[in-house]
Tab-separated table of C-alpha atoms in Angstrom:
chain	number	residue	atom	x	y	z
A	128	MET	CA	20.465	-0.299	3.212
A	129	GLN	CA	21.738	1.528	6.305
A	130	ALA	CA	20.037	2.058	9.673
A	131	ILE	CA	20.205	5.812	10.285
A	132	GLY	CA	18.249	6.011	13.557
A	133	PRO	CA	14.562	6.895	13.919
A	134	THR	CA	14.690	9.743	11.404
A	135	ASN	CA	11.375	10.905	10.057
A	136	ALA	CA	11.677	10.808	6.273
A	137	LEU	CA	7.972	11.129	5.405
A	138	TYR	CA	8.577	14.129	3.162
A	139	PRO	CA	7.807	16.265	1.279
A	140	MET	CA	4.671	17.512	2.954
A	141	PRO	CA	2.539	20.441	1.827
A	142	THR	CA	3.458	23.652	3.621
A	143	THR	CA	0.385	25.331	5.034
A	144	LEU	CA	-0.590	28.502	6.807
A	145	VAL	CA	-2.762	27.610	9.781
A	146	GLY	CA	-5.095	30.392	10.788
A	147	ALA	CA	-6.865	30.867	14.091
A	148	THR	CA	-8.346	33.584	16.240
A	149	VAL	CA	-6.059	34.093	19.219
A	150	ASN	CA	-6.898	36.566	21.942
A	151	GLY	CA	-9.586	37.976	19.680
A	152	LYS	CA	-7.248	38.576	16.728
A	153	PRO	CA	-6.449	36.617	13.564
A	154	ASN	CA	-3.087	34.859	13.595
A	155	PHE	CA	-1.227	32.525	11.232
A	156	LEU	CA	1.620	30.086	11.559
A	157	ALA	CA	3.519	27.964	9.046
A	158	VAL	CA	2.828	24.247	9.498
A	159	ALA	CA	4.019	21.342	7.356
A	160	HIS	CA	3.522	18.618	9.937
A	161	VAL	CA	0.039	17.833	8.761
A	162	GLY	CA	-1.939	14.720	8.008
A	163	ILE	CA	-4.839	13.306	6.068
A	164	LEU	CA	-6.525	10.969	8.518
A	165	ASN	CA	-9.367	9.442	6.549
A	166	HIS	CA	-11.118	9.773	3.237
A	167	GLY	CA	-14.810	10.510	3.368
A	168	THR	CA	-17.473	12.637	4.990
A	169	PRO	CA	-16.798	13.920	7.557
A	170	GLN	CA	-13.246	14.499	6.356
A	171	TYR	CA	-10.654	14.753	9.118
A	172	LEU	CA	-7.263	16.471	8.807
A	173	SER	CA	-4.592	16.928	11.448
A	174	ILE	CA	-2.019	19.564	12.291
A	175	GLY	CA	0.710	19.038	14.868
A	176	LEU	CA	1.691	22.103	16.869
A	177	ALA	CA	4.278	22.203	19.638
A	178	LYS	CA	2.504	23.161	22.854
A	179	ALA	CA	4.723	26.227	23.112
A	180	HIS	CA	3.004	27.902	20.142
A	181	TYR	CA	0.871	30.979	20.667
A	182	THR	CA	-1.932	29.624	18.457
A	183	ASN	CA	-2.875	26.481	20.418
A	184	ALA	CA	-4.951	28.272	23.048
A	185	GLY	CA	-6.910	30.101	20.340
A	186	ILE	CA	-7.846	26.869	18.583
A	187	GLN	CA	-8.944	25.380	21.891
A	188	GLU	CA	-10.982	28.465	22.747
A	189	ASN	CA	-12.839	28.940	19.454
A	190	ARG	CA	-12.717	25.307	18.340
A	191	THR	CA	-12.007	26.368	14.756
A	192	PHE	CA	-8.948	26.791	12.541
A	193	SER	CA	-8.050	27.092	8.887
A	194	ILE	CA	-5.526	25.297	6.712
A	195	CYS	CA	-4.502	27.612	3.891
A	196	LEU	CA	-2.285	26.489	1.008
A	197	PRO	CA	0.211	29.100	-0.139
A	198	SER	CA	1.662	28.869	-3.631
A	199	GLU	CA	5.343	29.327	-4.392
A	200	ASP	CA	4.634	33.033	-4.872
A	201	LEU	CA	3.866	33.328	-1.169
A	202	MET	CA	7.055	31.590	0.028
A	203	ILE	CA	8.622	34.624	1.684
A	204	GLU	CA	5.502	35.607	3.634
A	205	THR	CA	4.854	31.967	4.594
A	206	ASP	CA	8.377	31.465	5.833
A	207	TYR	CA	8.154	34.730	7.722
A	208	CYS	CA	5.118	33.328	9.566
A	209	GLY	CA	7.400	30.505	10.709
A	210	LEU	CA	9.997	32.941	12.018
A	211	LYS	CA	7.711	35.251	13.985
A	212	SER	CA	5.383	34.537	16.904
A	213	GLY	CA	1.935	36.036	17.160
A	214	ARG	CA	2.812	36.764	20.772
A	215	ASN	CA	4.802	39.826	19.748
A	216	PHE	CA	4.054	40.375	16.060
A	217	ASP	CA	0.794	40.923	14.169
A	218	LYS	CA	1.129	38.532	11.217
A	219	SER	CA	-2.403	39.178	9.970
A	220	THR	CA	-1.257	42.406	8.279
A	221	LEU	CA	0.815	40.340	5.817
A	222	PHE	CA	-2.317	39.111	4.049
A	223	ASP	CA	-5.816	40.065	2.932
A	224	LEU	CA	-8.103	38.011	5.132
A	225	PHE	CA	-11.562	36.570	4.747
A	226	TYR	CA	-13.860	34.440	6.880
A	227	GLY	CA	-16.249	31.644	6.009
A	228	GLU	CA	-19.043	29.767	7.692
A	229	LEU	CA	-17.223	29.278	10.970
A	230	LYS	CA	-16.630	33.012	11.498
A	231	THR	CA	-13.481	32.517	13.633
A	232	ALA	CA	-11.148	30.716	11.214
A	233	PRO	CA	-9.273	33.440	9.316
A	234	MET	CA	-8.235	32.611	5.763
A	235	VAL	CA	-5.899	34.214	3.253
A	236	ARG	CA	-7.057	35.678	-0.031
A	237	GLN	CA	-3.547	35.311	-1.498
A	238	CYS	CA	-3.666	31.538	-0.923
A	239	PRO	CA	-5.216	29.719	-3.896
A	240	VAL	CA	-6.877	27.176	-1.589
A	241	ASN	CA	-8.221	27.632	1.939
A	242	MET	CA	-9.953	25.077	4.129
A	243	GLU	CA	-11.906	25.851	7.291
A	244	LEU	CA	-12.196	23.242	10.003
A	245	LYS	CA	-14.094	22.649	13.194
A	246	LEU	CA	-12.025	21.201	16.029
A	247	HIS	CA	-12.946	17.551	16.495
A	248	ASP	CA	-10.345	16.365	18.981
A	249	VAL	CA	-6.946	17.165	20.465
A	250	LEU	CA	-4.359	14.446	20.997
A	251	ALA	CA	-1.482	15.136	23.356
A	252	LEU	CA	1.713	13.522	22.056
A	253	GLY	CA	4.734	14.546	24.079
A	254	ARG	CA	5.430	18.237	23.614
A	255	HIS	CA	2.814	18.535	20.855
A	256	ASP	CA	-0.906	19.090	20.555
A	257	ILE	CA	-2.337	17.282	17.549
A	258	PHE	CA	-5.436	19.141	16.454
A	259	VAL	CA	-7.849	16.941	14.552
A	260	GLY	CA	-10.215	19.069	12.506
A	261	GLU	CA	-13.352	18.269	10.609
A	262	LEU	CA	-13.315	19.935	7.208
A	263	ILE	CA	-16.366	22.200	6.868
A	264	GLN	CA	-15.740	24.184	3.709
A	265	THR	CA	-13.053	24.644	1.071
A	266	TYR	CA	-12.489	27.878	-0.824
A	267	ALA	CA	-10.528	27.924	-4.042
A	268	ASP	CA	-9.460	30.753	-6.278
A	269	ASP	CA	-11.057	30.697	-9.733
A	270	THR	CA	-7.611	30.604	-11.300
A	271	VAL	CA	-6.813	27.159	-9.843
A	272	LEU	CA	-10.147	25.518	-10.614
A	273	LYS	CA	-10.628	23.299	-13.644
A	274	ASP	CA	-14.054	21.687	-14.115
A	275	GLY	CA	-14.828	22.510	-10.478
A	276	LYS	CA	-11.746	20.682	-9.186
A	277	VAL	CA	-8.556	22.061	-7.716
A	278	ASP	CA	-5.766	21.807	-10.309
A	279	ILE	CA	-2.657	21.167	-8.240
A	280	ALA	CA	-0.325	22.278	-11.034
A	281	LYS	CA	-1.951	25.704	-10.879
A	282	VAL	CA	-1.812	25.808	-7.080
A	283	ARG	CA	1.992	25.409	-7.241
A	284	PRO	CA	2.170	24.228	-3.622
A	285	LEU	CA	5.191	24.822	-1.454
A	286	LEU	CA	6.545	21.416	-0.451
A	287	PHE	CA	8.520	21.120	2.767
A	288	ASP	CA	11.458	18.800	3.402
A	289	MET	CA	13.117	18.719	6.814
A	290	ALA	CA	16.484	17.133	5.896
A	291	SER	CA	17.328	19.778	3.307
A	292	ALA	CA	15.463	22.540	5.174
A	293	ARG	CA	14.154	23.606	1.775
A	294	TYR	CA	10.862	24.372	0.150
A	295	TRP	CA	10.474	22.433	-3.097
A	296	SER	CA	8.209	22.861	-6.073
A	297	LEU	CA	5.869	20.237	-7.459
A	298	GLY	CA	7.174	18.489	-10.559
A	299	THR	CA	5.182	16.882	-13.345
A	300	PRO	CA	2.597	14.068	-13.471
A	301	VAL	CA	4.297	10.699	-13.829
A	302	GLY	CA	1.366	8.308	-13.940
A	303	GLN	CA	-2.260	7.564	-13.204
A	304	CYS	CA	-3.334	6.241	-9.818
A	305	TRP	CA	-5.379	3.026	-9.812
A	306	LYS	CA	-4.312	2.521	-13.408
A	307	ALA	CA	-0.509	2.477	-13.779
A	308	GLY	CA	-0.357	-0.841	-11.928
A	309	LYS	CA	-2.578	-2.563	-14.460
A	310	ALA	CA	0.556	-3.035	-16.556
A	311	LEU	CA	1.364	-5.908	-14.192
A	312	GLU	CA	-1.951	-7.653	-14.780
A	313	LYS	CA	-1.401	-10.456	-17.212
B	163	MET	CA	-12.591	32.702	-4.127
B	164	GLN	CA	-15.311	30.054	-4.519
B	165	ALA	CA	-16.754	27.675	-1.933
B	166	ILE	CA	-16.466	24.197	-3.448
B	167	GLY	CA	-17.768	22.105	-0.544
B	168	PRO	CA	-15.650	20.305	2.066
B	169	THR	CA	-13.123	18.998	-0.466
B	170	ASN	CA	-9.845	17.813	0.967
B	171	ALA	CA	-7.123	19.651	-0.948
B	172	LEU	CA	-4.184	18.896	1.363
B	173	TYR	CA	-2.109	17.463	-1.474
B	174	PRO	CA	0.297	16.267	-2.685
B	175	MET	CA	1.165	13.706	-0.066
B	176	PRO	CA	3.997	11.181	-0.241
B	177	THR	CA	2.814	7.829	-1.563
B	178	THR	CA	3.957	5.011	0.682
B	179	LEU	CA	3.912	1.257	0.824
B	180	VAL	CA	2.710	0.181	4.250
B	181	GLY	CA	3.993	-3.236	5.253
B	182	ALA	CA	2.595	-5.535	7.920
B	183	THR	CA	2.462	-9.186	8.812
B	184	VAL	CA	-1.076	-10.408	8.192
B	185	ASN	CA	-2.086	-13.967	8.960
B	186	GLY	CA	1.586	-14.805	9.375
B	187	LYS	CA	2.620	-13.455	5.971
B	188	PRO	CA	4.112	-10.160	4.788
B	189	ASN	CA	1.683	-7.858	2.988
B	190	PHE	CA	1.847	-4.347	1.538
B	191	LEU	CA	-0.663	-1.710	0.581
B	192	ALA	CA	-0.376	1.685	-1.070
B	193	VAL	CA	-1.178	4.536	1.324
B	194	ALA	CA	-0.933	8.272	0.731
B	195	HIS	CA	-3.265	9.359	3.503
B	196	VAL	CA	-0.474	9.733	6.002
B	197	GLY	CA	0.537	12.285	8.581
B	198	ILE	CA	3.417	13.689	10.556
B	199	LEU	CA	1.967	14.209	14.011
B	200	ASN	CA	4.821	15.730	15.987
B	201	HIS	CA	8.502	16.509	15.673
B	202	GLY	CA	10.765	14.947	18.242
B	203	THR	CA	11.579	11.748	20.078
B	204	PRO	CA	9.513	9.662	20.153
B	205	GLN	CA	8.460	10.536	16.618
B	206	TYR	CA	4.857	9.705	15.764
B	207	LEU	CA	3.494	9.164	12.252
B	208	SER	CA	-0.024	8.218	11.194
B	209	ILE	CA	-1.566	6.175	8.424
B	210	GLY	CA	-5.299	6.115	7.723
B	211	LEU	CA	-6.703	2.806	6.514
B	212	ALA	CA	-10.341	2.098	5.729
B	213	LYS	CA	-11.540	-0.580	8.131
B	214	ALA	CA	-12.319	-2.831	5.177
B	215	HIS	CA	-8.620	-3.337	4.412
B	216	TYR	CA	-7.031	-6.738	4.901
B	217	THR	CA	-3.986	-5.243	6.654
B	218	ASN	CA	-5.685	-3.641	9.674
B	219	ALA	CA	-6.043	-6.844	11.672
B	220	GLY	CA	-2.369	-7.676	11.128
B	221	ILE	CA	-1.220	-4.325	12.494
B	222	GLN	CA	-3.474	-4.780	15.517
B	223	GLU	CA	-2.188	-8.308	16.102
B	224	ASN	CA	1.557	-7.691	15.819
B	225	ARG	CA	1.484	-4.018	16.836
B	226	THR	CA	4.074	-3.158	14.185
B	227	PHE	CA	4.062	-1.809	10.639
B	228	SER	CA	6.414	-0.227	8.146
B	229	ILE	CA	6.164	2.897	6.015
B	230	CYS	CA	8.275	2.401	2.899
B	231	LEU	CA	8.912	5.179	0.379
B	232	PRO	CA	8.932	4.037	-3.223
B	233	SER	CA	10.708	6.151	-5.823
B	234	GLU	CA	9.213	6.972	-9.207
B	235	ASP	CA	10.882	3.817	-10.540
B	236	LEU	CA	8.549	1.730	-8.401
B	237	MET	CA	5.332	3.443	-9.517
B	238	ILE	CA	3.834	0.472	-11.323
B	239	GLU	CA	4.428	-1.998	-8.477
B	240	THR	CA	3.216	0.554	-5.921
B	241	ASP	CA	0.044	1.270	-7.834
B	242	TYR	CA	-0.509	-2.453	-8.263
B	243	CYS	CA	-0.458	-2.774	-4.466
B	244	GLY	CA	-3.342	-0.306	-4.445
B	245	LEU	CA	-5.326	-2.383	-6.921
B	246	LYS	CA	-4.932	-5.805	-5.293
B	247	SER	CA	-5.984	-7.032	-1.866
B	248	GLY	CA	-3.766	-9.281	0.221
B	249	ARG	CA	-6.895	-11.307	0.886
B	250	ASN	CA	-6.570	-13.016	-2.474
B	251	PHE	CA	-3.154	-12.021	-3.839
B	252	ASP	CA	0.364	-12.407	-2.436
B	253	LYS	CA	1.879	-8.961	-2.983
B	254	SER	CA	5.082	-9.793	-1.118
B	255	THR	CA	6.479	-11.539	-4.204
B	256	LEU	CA	6.642	-8.173	-5.999
B	257	PHE	CA	9.582	-7.070	-3.852
B	258	ASP	CA	12.744	-8.219	-2.088
B	259	LEU	CA	11.918	-7.975	1.592
B	260	PHE	CA	13.928	-7.372	4.721
B	261	TYR	CA	13.139	-7.025	8.408
B	262	GLY	CA	14.572	-4.793	11.103
B	263	GLU	CA	14.479	-4.576	14.877
B	264	LEU	CA	10.764	-5.206	15.186
B	265	LYS	CA	10.891	-8.525	13.288
B	266	THR	CA	7.265	-8.317	12.065
B	267	ALA	CA	7.325	-5.135	9.971
B	268	PRO	CA	8.315	-6.180	6.445
B	269	MET	CA	10.241	-3.625	4.397
B	270	VAL	CA	11.156	-3.327	0.732
B	271	ARG	CA	14.719	-3.408	-0.530
B	272	GLN	CA	13.666	-1.601	-3.733
B	273	CYS	CA	12.414	1.367	-1.686
B	274	PRO	CA	15.186	3.903	-1.048
B	275	VAL	CA	13.803	4.673	2.421
B	276	ASN	CA	11.986	2.381	4.858
B	277	MET	CA	10.723	3.190	8.338
B	278	GLU	CA	9.641	0.654	10.936
B	279	LEU	CA	7.107	1.625	13.564
B	280	LYS	CA	5.648	0.257	16.735
B	281	LEU	CA	1.886	0.726	17.084
B	282	HIS	CA	1.205	3.438	19.642
B	283	ASP	CA	-2.529	3.963	19.309
B	284	VAL	CA	-5.494	3.415	17.005
B	285	LEU	CA	-8.095	6.125	16.472
B	286	ALA	CA	-11.436	5.158	15.029
B	287	LEU	CA	-12.738	7.890	12.701
B	288	GLY	CA	-15.838	6.820	10.839
B	289	ARG	CA	-15.013	4.017	8.423
B	290	HIS	CA	-11.257	4.382	9.048
B	291	ASP	CA	-8.694	3.158	11.533
B	292	ILE	CA	-5.969	5.721	12.075
B	293	PHE	CA	-2.845	3.869	13.135
B	294	VAL	CA	-0.460	6.051	15.105
B	295	GLY	CA	3.012	4.563	15.036
B	296	GLU	CA	6.156	5.360	16.973
B	297	LEU	CA	9.134	5.453	14.623
B	298	ILE	CA	11.737	2.937	15.811
B	299	GLN	CA	14.269	2.785	13.009
B	300	THR	CA	14.816	4.206	9.536
B	301	TYR	CA	16.704	2.405	6.789
B	302	ALA	CA	18.040	4.272	3.788
B	303	ASP	CA	19.794	3.075	0.681
B	304	ASP	CA	23.392	4.305	0.377
B	305	THR	CA	22.526	5.898	-2.956
B	306	VAL	CA	20.107	8.403	-1.368
B	307	LEU	CA	22.289	9.392	1.582
B	308	LYS	CA	24.385	12.543	1.566
B	309	ASP	CA	26.401	13.346	4.714
B	310	GLY	CA	24.269	10.812	6.583
B	311	LYS	CA	21.007	12.528	5.635
B	312	VAL	CA	18.309	11.433	3.224
B	313	ASP	CA	18.582	13.473	0.013
B	314	ILE	CA	14.995	13.837	-1.160
B	315	ALA	CA	16.031	14.679	-4.712
B	316	LYS	CA	17.696	11.276	-4.911
B	317	VAL	CA	14.701	9.516	-3.351
B	318	ARG	CA	12.476	10.834	-6.175
B	319	PRO	CA	9.306	10.272	-4.127
B	320	LEU	CA	5.993	9.505	-5.739
B	321	LEU	CA	3.595	12.312	-4.806
B	322	PHE	CA	-0.121	11.597	-4.721
B	323	ASP	CA	-2.898	14.003	-5.650
B	324	MET	CA	-6.530	12.949	-5.346
B	325	ALA	CA	-8.186	15.518	-7.636
B	326	SER	CA	-6.082	14.596	-10.661
B	327	ALA	CA	-5.749	10.932	-9.611
B	328	ARG	CA	-2.112	11.245	-10.613
B	329	TYR	CA	1.285	10.532	-9.167
B	330	TRP	CA	3.543	13.554	-9.476
B	331	SER	CA	7.287	13.975	-9.287
B	332	LEU	CA	9.123	16.300	-6.947
B	333	GLY	CA	10.316	19.507	-8.584
B	334	THR	CA	13.263	21.666	-7.596
B	335	PRO	CA	14.227	23.540	-4.415
B	336	VAL	CA	12.701	27.010	-4.384
B	337	GLY	CA	13.968	28.424	-1.103
B	338	GLN	CA	15.379	27.891	2.354
B	339	CYS	CA	13.093	27.265	5.309
B	340	TRP	CA	13.514	29.546	8.323
B	341	LYS	CA	15.551	31.850	6.097
B	342	ALA	CA	13.560	32.931	3.013
B	343	GLY	CA	11.266	35.010	5.220
B	344	LYS	CA	14.127	37.118	6.549
B	345	ALA	CA	13.770	39.194	3.385
B	346	LEU	CA	10.783	40.825	5.140
B	347	GLU	CA	12.773	41.824	8.196
B	348	LYS	CA	13.585	45.447	7.905
């Protein structure tokens, strides 16, 4: 066991497209520094955006944003959203958009799952704004639903790892949660 | 695209063992509701624990905790930590422990990667405490290091998905971040 310095190794994380209305127009950026804060209703999720990003002001202004989950098929477009800034490039033309209940959180028809959130709070941590959103509605493509639930194998999420600077695929199920451990109960 | 209600679909997330000293003794619980808040130094990570958990008071008291990453090989023990409460079961005997700079954040020798954190803040969100930690040191097993970096393929993290209630394996690399998108630049 070696000390390697305070290196964040909490990976992989799901790669997302975060949508917001900025200066009156839909914009998207690629974000994998996300978090599940609690489990319940209301459900809170977080996204961490460097303050330098173009999107932050739009989330503050409209108090809404989306978290859209691209599949592997959308890797090139998703990565492109991480290379370009909405300041000088209209990224909304890359996708077919739709809106939900919140009206100002653009979502992506090509993403199998889209979540729209209402801004709950903003935490300032160094050079980052952490946007804490309350999940209002989730939209899933028929093709990834099984018995009304999102089938993650069909979503084929794009998993981000910083050390390798790679997107990874999801593998296979290896065990049942709240069950596998029962093997130790004797 | 169907509205399915405010269903959190931000999965998979890395399954972790969170370690803390509670009532003077090391304890661990299984946590997959985690977050990467920012990217930089200091590096902040979050874990969301229902207030009912035994561990919360220990983190508050010592202001330290660990985030340990079990590999697939440790699935049964990890899941067991999610079934048992430290209130009435000593989970520390499941693992070989070690401590780092912070002295009160127990870590697991069987986990290929262990991170120790200093408590930075606690957010109360409904029935949950969100512990925001500042990453102080990361410990990695020699077998998962390549050129001084954590090789996620060798870690073989245990990925959690709520809808299927399954642990999943990591798949294969599918593309390069900040590069794949250049295919669209013409």
